[in-house]
JSON list of C-alpha atoms in Angstrom, two decimals:
[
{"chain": "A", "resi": 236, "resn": "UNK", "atom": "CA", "xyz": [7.46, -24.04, 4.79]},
{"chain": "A", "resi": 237, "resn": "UNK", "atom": "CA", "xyz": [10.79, -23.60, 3.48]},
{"chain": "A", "resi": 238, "resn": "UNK", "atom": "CA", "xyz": [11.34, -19.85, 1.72]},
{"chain": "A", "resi": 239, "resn": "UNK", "atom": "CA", "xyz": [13.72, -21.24, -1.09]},
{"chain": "A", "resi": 240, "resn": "UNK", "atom": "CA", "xyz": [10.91, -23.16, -2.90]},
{"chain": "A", "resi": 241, "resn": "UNK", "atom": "CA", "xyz": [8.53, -20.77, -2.58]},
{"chain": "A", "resi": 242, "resn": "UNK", "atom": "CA", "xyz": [8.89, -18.34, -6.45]},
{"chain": "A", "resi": 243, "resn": "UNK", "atom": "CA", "xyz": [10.10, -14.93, -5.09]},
{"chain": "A", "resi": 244, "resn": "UNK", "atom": "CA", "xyz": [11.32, -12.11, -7.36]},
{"chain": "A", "resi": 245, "resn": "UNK", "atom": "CA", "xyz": [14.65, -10.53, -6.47]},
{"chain": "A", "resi": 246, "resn": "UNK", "atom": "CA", "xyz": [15.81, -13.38, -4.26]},
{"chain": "A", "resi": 247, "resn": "UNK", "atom": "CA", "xyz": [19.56, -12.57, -3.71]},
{"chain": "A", "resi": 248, "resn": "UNK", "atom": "CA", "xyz": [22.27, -14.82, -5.25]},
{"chain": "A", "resi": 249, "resn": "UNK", "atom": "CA", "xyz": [24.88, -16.42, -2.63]},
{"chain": "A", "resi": 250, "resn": "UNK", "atom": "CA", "xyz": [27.45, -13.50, -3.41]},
{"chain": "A", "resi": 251, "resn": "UNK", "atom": "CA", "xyz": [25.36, -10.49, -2.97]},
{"chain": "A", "resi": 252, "resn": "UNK", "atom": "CA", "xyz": [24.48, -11.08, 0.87]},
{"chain": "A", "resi": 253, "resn": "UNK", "atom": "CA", "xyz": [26.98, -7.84, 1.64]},
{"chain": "A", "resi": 254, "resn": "UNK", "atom": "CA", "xyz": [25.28, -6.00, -0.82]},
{"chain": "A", "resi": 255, "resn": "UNK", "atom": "CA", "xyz": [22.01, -6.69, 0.71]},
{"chain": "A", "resi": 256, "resn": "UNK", "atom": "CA", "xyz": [23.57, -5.69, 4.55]},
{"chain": "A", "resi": 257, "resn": "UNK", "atom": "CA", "xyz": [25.10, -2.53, 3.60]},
{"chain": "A", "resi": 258, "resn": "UNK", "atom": "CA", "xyz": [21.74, -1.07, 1.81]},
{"chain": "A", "resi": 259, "resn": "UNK", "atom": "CA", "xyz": [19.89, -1.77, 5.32]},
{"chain": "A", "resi": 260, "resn": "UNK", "atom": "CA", "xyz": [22.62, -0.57, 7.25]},
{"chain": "A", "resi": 261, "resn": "UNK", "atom": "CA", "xyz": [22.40, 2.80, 5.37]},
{"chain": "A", "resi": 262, "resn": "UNK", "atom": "CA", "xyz": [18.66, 2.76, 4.80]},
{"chain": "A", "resi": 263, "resn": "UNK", "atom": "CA", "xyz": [18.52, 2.69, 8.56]},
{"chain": "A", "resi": 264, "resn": "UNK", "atom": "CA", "xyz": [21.56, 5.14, 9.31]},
{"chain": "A", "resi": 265, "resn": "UNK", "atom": "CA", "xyz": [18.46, 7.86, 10.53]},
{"chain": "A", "resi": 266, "resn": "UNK", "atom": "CA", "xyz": [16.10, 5.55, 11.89]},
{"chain": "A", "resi": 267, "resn": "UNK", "atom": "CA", "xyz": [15.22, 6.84, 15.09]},
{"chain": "A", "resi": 268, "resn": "UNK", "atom": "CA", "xyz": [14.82, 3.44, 17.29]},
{"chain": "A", "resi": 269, "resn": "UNK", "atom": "CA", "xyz": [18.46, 2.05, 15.92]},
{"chain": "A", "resi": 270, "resn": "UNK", "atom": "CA", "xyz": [19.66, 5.65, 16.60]},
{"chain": "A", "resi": 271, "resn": "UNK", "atom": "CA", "xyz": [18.53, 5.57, 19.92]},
{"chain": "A", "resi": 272, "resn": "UNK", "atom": "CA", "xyz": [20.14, 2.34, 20.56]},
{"chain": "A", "resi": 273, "resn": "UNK", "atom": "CA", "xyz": [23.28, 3.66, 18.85]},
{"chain": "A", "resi": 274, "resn": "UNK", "atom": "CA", "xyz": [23.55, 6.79, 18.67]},
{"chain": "A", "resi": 275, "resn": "UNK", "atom": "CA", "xyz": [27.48, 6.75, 18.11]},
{"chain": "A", "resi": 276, "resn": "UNK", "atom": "CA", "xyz": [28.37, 6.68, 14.25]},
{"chain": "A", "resi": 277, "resn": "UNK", "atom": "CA", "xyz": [31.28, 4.57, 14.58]},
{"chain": "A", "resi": 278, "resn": "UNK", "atom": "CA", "xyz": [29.24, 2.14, 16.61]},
{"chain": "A", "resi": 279, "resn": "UNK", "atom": "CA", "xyz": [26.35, 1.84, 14.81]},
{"chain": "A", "resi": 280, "resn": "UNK", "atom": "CA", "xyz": [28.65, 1.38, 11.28]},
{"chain": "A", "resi": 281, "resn": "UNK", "atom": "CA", "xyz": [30.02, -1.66, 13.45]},
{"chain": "A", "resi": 282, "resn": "UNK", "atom": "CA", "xyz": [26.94, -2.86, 15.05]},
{"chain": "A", "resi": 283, "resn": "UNK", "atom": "CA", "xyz": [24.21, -2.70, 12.40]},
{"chain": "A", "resi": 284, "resn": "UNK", "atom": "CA", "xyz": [25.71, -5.25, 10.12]},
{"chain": "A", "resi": 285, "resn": "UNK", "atom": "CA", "xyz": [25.60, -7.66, 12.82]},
{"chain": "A", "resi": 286, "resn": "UNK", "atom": "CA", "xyz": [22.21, -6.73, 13.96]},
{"chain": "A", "resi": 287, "resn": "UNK", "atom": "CA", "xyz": [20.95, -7.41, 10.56]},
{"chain": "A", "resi": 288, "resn": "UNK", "atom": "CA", "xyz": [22.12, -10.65, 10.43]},
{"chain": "A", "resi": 289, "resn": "UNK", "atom": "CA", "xyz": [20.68, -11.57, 14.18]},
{"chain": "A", "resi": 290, "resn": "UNK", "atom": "CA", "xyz": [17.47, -10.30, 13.87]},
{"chain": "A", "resi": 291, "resn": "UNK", "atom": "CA", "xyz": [16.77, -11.32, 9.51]},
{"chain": "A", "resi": 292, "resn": "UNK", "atom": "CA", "xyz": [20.01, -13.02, 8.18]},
{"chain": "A", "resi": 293, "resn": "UNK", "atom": "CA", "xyz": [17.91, -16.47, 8.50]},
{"chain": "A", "resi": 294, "resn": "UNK", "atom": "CA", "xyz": [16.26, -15.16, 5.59]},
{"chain": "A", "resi": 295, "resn": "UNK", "atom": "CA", "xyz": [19.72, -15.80, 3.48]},
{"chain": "A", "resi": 296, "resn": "UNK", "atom": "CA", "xyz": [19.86, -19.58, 4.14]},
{"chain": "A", "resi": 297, "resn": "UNK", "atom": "CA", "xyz": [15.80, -19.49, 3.62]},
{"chain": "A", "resi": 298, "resn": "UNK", "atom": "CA", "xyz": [15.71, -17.37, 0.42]},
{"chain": "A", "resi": 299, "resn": "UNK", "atom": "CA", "xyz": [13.86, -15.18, 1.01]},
{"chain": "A", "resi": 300, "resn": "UNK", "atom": "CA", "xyz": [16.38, -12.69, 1.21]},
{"chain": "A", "resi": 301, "resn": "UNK", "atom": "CA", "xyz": [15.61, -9.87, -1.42]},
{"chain": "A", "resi": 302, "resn": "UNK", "atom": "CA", "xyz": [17.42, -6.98, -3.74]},
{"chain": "A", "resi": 303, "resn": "UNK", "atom": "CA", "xyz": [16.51, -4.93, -6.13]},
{"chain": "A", "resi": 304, "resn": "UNK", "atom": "CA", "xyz": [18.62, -1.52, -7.03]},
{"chain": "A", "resi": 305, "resn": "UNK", "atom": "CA", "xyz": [19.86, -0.61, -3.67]},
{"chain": "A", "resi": 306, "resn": "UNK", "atom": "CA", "xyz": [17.36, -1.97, -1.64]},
{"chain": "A", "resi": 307, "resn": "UNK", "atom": "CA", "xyz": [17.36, -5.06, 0.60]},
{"chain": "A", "resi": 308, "resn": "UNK", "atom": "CA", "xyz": [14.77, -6.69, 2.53]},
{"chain": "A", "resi": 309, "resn": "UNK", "atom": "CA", "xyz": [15.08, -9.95, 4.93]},
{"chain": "A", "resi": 310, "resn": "UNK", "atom": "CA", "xyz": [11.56, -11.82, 4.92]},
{"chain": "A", "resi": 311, "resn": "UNK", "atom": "CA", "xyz": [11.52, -14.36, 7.37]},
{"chain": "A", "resi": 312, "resn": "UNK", "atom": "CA", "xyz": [9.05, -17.37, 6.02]},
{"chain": "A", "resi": 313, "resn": "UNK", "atom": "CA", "xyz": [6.43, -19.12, 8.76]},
{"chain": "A", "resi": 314, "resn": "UNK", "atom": "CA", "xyz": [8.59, -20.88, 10.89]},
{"chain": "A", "resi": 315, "resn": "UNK", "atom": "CA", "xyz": [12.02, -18.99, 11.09]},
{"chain": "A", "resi": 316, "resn": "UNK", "atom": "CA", "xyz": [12.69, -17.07, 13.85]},
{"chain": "A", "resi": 317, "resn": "UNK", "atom": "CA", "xyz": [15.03, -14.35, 14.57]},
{"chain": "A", "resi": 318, "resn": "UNK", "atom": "CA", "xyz": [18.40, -15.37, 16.15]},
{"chain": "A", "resi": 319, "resn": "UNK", "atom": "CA", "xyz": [17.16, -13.98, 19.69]},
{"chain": "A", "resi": 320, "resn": "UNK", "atom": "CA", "xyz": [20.66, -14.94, 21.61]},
{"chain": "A", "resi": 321, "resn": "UNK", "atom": "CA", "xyz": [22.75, -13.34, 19.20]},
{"chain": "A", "resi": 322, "resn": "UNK", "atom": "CA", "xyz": [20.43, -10.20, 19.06]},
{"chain": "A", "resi": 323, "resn": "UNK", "atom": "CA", "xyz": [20.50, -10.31, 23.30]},
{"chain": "A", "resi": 324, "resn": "UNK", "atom": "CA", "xyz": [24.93, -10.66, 23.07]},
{"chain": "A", "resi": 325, "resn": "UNK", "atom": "CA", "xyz": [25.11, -7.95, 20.74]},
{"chain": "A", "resi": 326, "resn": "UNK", "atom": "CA", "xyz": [22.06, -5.49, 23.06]},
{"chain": "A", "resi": 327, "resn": "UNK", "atom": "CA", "xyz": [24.41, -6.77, 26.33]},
{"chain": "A", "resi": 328, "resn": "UNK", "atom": "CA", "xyz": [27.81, -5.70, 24.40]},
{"chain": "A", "resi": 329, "resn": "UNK", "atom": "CA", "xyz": [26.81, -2.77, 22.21]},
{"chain": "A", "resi": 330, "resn": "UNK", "atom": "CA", "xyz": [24.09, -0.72, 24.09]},
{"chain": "A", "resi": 331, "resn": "UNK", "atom": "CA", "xyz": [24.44, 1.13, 27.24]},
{"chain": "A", "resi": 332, "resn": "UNK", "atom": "CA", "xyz": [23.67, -0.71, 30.30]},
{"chain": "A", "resi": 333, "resn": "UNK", "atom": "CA", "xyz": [21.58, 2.17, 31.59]},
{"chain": "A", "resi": 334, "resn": "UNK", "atom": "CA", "xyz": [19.30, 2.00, 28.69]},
{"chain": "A", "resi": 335, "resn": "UNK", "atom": "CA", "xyz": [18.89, -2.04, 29.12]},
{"chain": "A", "resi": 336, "resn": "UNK", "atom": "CA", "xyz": [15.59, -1.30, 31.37]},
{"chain": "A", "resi": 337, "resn": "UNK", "atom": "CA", "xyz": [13.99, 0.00, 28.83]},
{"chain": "A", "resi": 338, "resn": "UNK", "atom": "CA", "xyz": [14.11, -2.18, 26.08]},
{"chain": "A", "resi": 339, "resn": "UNK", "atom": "CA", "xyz": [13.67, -4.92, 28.06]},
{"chain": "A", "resi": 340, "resn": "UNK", "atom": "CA", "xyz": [10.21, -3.39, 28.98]},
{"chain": "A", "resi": 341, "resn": "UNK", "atom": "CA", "xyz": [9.68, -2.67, 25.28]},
{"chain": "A", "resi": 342, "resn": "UNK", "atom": "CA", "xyz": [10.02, -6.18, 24.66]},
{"chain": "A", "resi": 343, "resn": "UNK", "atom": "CA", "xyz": [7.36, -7.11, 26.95]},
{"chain": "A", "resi": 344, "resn": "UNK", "atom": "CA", "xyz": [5.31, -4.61, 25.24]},
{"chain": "A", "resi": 345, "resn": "UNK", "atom": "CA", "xyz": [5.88, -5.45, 21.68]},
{"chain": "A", "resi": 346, "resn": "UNK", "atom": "CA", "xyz": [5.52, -9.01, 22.34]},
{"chain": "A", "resi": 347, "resn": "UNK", "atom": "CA", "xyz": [1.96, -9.44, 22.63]},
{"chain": "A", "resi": 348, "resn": "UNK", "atom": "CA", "xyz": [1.69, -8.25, 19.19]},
{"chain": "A", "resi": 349, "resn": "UNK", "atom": "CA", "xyz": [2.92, -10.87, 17.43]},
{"chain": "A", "resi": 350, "resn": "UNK", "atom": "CA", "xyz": [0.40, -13.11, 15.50]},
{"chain": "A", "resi": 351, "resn": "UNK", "atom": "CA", "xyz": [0.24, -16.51, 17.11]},
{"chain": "A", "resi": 352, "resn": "UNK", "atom": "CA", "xyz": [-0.75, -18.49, 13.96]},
{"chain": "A", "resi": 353, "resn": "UNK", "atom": "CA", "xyz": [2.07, -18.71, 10.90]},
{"chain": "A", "resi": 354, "resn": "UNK", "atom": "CA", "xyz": [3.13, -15.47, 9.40]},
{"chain": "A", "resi": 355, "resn": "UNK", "atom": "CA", "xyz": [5.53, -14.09, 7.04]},
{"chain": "A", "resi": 356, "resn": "UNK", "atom": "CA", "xyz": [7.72, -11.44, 9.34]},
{"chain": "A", "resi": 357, "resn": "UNK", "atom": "CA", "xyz": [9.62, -8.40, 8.29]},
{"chain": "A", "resi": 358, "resn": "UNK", "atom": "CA", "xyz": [12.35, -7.65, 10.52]},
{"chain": "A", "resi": 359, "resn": "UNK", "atom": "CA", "xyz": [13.99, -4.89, 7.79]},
{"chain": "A", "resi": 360, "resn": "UNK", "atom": "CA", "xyz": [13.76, -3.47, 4.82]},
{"chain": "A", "resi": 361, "resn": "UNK", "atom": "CA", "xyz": [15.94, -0.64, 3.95]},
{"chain": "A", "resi": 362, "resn": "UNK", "atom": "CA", "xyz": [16.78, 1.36, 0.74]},
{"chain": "A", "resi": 363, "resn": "UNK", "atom": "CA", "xyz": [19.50, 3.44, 0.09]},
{"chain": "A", "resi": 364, "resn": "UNK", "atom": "CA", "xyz": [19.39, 7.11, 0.18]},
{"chain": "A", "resi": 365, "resn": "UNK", "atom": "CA", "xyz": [19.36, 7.18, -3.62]},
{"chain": "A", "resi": 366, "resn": "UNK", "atom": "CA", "xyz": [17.54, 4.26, -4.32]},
{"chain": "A", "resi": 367, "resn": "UNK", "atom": "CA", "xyz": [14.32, 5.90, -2.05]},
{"chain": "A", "resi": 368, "resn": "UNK", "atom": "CA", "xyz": [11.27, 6.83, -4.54]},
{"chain": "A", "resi": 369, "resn": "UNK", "atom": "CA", "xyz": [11.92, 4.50, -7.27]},
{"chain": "A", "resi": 370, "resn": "UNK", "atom": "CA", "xyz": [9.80, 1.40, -6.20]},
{"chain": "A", "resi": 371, "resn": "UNK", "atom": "CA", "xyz": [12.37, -0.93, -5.57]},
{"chain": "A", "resi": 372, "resn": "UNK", "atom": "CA", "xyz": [11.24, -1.34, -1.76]},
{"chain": "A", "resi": 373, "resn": "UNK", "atom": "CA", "xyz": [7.54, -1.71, -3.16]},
{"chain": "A", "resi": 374, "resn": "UNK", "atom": "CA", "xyz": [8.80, -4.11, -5.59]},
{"chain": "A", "resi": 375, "resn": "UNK", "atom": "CA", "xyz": [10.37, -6.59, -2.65]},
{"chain": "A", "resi": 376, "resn": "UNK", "atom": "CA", "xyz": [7.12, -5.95, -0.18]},
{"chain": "A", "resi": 377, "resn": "UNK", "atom": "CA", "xyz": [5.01, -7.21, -3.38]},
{"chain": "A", "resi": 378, "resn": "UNK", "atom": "CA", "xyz": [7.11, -10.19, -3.89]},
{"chain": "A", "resi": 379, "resn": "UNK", "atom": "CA", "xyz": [6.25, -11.44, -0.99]},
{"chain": "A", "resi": 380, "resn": "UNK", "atom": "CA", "xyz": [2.51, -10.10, -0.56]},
{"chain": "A", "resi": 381, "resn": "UNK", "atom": "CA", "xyz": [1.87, -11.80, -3.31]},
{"chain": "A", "resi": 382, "resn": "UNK", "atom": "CA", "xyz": [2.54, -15.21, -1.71]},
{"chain": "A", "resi": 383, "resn": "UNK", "atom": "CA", "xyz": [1.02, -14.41, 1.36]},
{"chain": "A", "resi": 384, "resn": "UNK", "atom": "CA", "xyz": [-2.51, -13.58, -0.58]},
{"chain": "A", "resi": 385, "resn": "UNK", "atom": "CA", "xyz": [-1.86, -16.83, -2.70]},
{"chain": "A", "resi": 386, "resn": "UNK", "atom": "CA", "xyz": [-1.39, -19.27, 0.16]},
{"chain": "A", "resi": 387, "resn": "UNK", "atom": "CA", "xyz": [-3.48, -16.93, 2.95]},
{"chain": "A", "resi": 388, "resn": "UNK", "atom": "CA", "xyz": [-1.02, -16.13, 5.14]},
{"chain": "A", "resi": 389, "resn": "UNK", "atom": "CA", "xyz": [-0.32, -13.25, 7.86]},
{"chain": "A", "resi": 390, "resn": "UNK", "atom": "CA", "xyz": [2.38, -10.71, 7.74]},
{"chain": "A", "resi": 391, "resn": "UNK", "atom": "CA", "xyz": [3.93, -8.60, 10.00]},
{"chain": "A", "resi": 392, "resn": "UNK", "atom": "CA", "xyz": [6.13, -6.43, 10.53]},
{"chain": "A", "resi": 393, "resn": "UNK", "atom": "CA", "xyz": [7.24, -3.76, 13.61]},
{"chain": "A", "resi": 394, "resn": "UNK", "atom": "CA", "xyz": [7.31, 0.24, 12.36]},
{"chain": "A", "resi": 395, "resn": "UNK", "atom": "CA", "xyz": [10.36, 1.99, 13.74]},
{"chain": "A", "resi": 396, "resn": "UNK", "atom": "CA", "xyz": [9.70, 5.39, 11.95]},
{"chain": "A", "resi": 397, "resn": "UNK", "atom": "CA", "xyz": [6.35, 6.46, 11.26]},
{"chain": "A", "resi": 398, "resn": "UNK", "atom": "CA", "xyz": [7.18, 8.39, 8.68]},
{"chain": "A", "resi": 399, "resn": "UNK", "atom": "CA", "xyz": [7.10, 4.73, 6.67]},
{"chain": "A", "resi": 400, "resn": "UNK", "atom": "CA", "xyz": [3.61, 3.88, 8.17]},
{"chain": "A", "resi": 401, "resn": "UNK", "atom": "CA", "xyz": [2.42, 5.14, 4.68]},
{"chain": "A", "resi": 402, "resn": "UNK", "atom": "CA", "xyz": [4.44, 2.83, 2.78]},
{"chain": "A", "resi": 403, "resn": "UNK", "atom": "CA", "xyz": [3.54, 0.08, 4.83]},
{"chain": "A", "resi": 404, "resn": "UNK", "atom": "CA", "xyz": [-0.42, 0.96, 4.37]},
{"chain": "A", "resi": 405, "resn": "UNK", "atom": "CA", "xyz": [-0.28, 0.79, 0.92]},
{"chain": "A", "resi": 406, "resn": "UNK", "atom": "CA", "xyz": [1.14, -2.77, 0.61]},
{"chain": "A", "resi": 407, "resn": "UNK", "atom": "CA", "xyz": [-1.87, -3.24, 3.03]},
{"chain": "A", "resi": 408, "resn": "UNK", "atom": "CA", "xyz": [-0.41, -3.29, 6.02]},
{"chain": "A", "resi": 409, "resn": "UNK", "atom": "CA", "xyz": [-2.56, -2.32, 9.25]},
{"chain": "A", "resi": 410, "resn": "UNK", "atom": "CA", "xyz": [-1.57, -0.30, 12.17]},
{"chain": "A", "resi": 411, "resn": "UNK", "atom": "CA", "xyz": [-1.99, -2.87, 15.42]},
{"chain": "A", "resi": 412, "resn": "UNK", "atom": "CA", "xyz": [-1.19, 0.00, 18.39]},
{"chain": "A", "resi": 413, "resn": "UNK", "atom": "CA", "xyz": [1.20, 2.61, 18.98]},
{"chain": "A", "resi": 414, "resn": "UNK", "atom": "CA", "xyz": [3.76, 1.92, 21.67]},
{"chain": "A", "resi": 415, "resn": "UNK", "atom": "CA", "xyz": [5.11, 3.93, 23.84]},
{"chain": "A", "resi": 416, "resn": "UNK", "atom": "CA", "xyz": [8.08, 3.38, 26.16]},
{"chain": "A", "resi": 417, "resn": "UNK", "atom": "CA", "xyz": [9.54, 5.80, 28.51]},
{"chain": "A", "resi": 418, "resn": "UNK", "atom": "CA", "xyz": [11.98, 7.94, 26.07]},
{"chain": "A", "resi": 419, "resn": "UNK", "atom": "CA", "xyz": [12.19, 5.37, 23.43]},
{"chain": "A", "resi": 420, "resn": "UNK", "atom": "CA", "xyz": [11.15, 6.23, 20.07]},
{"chain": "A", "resi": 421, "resn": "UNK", "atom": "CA", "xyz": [7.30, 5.05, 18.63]},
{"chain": "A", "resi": 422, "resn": "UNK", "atom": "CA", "xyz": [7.56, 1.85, 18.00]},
{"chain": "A", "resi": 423, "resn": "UNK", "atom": "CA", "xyz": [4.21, 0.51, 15.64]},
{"chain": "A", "resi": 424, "resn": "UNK", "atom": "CA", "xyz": [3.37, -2.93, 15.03]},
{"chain": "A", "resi": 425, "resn": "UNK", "atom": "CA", "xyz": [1.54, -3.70, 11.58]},
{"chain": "A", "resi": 426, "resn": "UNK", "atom": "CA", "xyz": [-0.25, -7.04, 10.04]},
{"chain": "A", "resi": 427, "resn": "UNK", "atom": "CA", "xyz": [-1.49, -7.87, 7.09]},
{"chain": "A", "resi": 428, "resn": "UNK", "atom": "CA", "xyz": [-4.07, -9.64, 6.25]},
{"chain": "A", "resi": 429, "resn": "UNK", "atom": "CA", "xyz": [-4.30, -11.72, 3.32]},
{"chain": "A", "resi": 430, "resn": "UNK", "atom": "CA", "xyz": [-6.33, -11.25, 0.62]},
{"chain": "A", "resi": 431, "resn": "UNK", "atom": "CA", "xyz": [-8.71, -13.68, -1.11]},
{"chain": "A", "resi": 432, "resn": "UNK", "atom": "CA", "xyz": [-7.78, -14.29, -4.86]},
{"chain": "A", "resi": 433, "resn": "UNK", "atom": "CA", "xyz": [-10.14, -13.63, -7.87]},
{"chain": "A", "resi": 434, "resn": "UNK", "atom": "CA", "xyz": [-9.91, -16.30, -10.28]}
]
């Protein structure tokens, strides 16, 4: 299924893509996992653009990219898939090489988590520090919910900061597990199940 003919509210127009990146990269300048993996302002300024694009900017080309007052959030549609090599370059080049262990064992964790049938994923969503508590992120998590319940599909999504579990919850979103690896921060994988339409 191809995101752009799918109706989505907020998609983002060809020449607001930066806009999109730079609410992320803010809405995830405290986030303990990316913080973790770069805990180094200027590097993380540098890197998280790029990791945005590796691990959701499919979404763009898709269109299922979304915006709506200073929040963005990259929905990958069944089918598109995170670019894994660039995401591996940029953990290989960016990251210290004594931390590499570790996520490589988180992967293995985190992995068995994902739903095997064809599901809407989440990779980020991230607001702006002004733009929190306004309903703009709920806004672009019901744009897509909505066609998940329509055409009873999955979605899912990985937690890096539990103080969001909440949010998640109430866009009914399920807690999968809590994983835990060595010193790296909770990590907590969430699905959502579809849900049948009245008519």
């Amino acid at each position: 299924m191809v995101g752009s003919d799918i109706e989505l509210s907020y998609r983002v127009p060809d020449d607001m893509q930066s806009q999109v990146i730079i609410s992320i990269v803010l809405g995830f300048a405290t986030d303990p996992a990316m913080r973790w993996c770069w805990p180094d302002n200027d590097v993380y300024i540098n890197t998280m653009p790029k990791w945005t694009m590796a691990s959701g900017g499919k979404a763009f080309a898709a269109g299922t990219a979304l915006y709506h007052n200073g929040c963005g959030a990259l929905w990958l549609p069944p089918g598109v898939t995170p670019d894994e090599p660039m995401m591996e370059s940029l953990i290989t080049e960016t990251i210290n090489p004594d931390l590499h262990d570790t996520l490589a064992l988180l992967g293995e964790k985190l992995t068995p988590y994902q739903p095997h049938r064809q599901h809407w994923y989440l990779p980020l969503i991230g607001a702006e520090s002004t733009a929190r508590g306004q309903g703009a992120g709920t806004a672009l998590m019901e744009s897509v919910t909505r066609v998940c319940d329509e055409q009873m599909q999955l979605a899912y999504l990985m937690c890096s900061n539990p103080m969001n579990v909440g949010f998640y919850q109430r866009q009914g979103f399920e807690v999968m597990d809590e994983v835990r690896v060595k010193d790296f921060p909770l990590m907590i994988p969430m699905v959502r199940l579809p849900k049948k339409q009245h008519r």
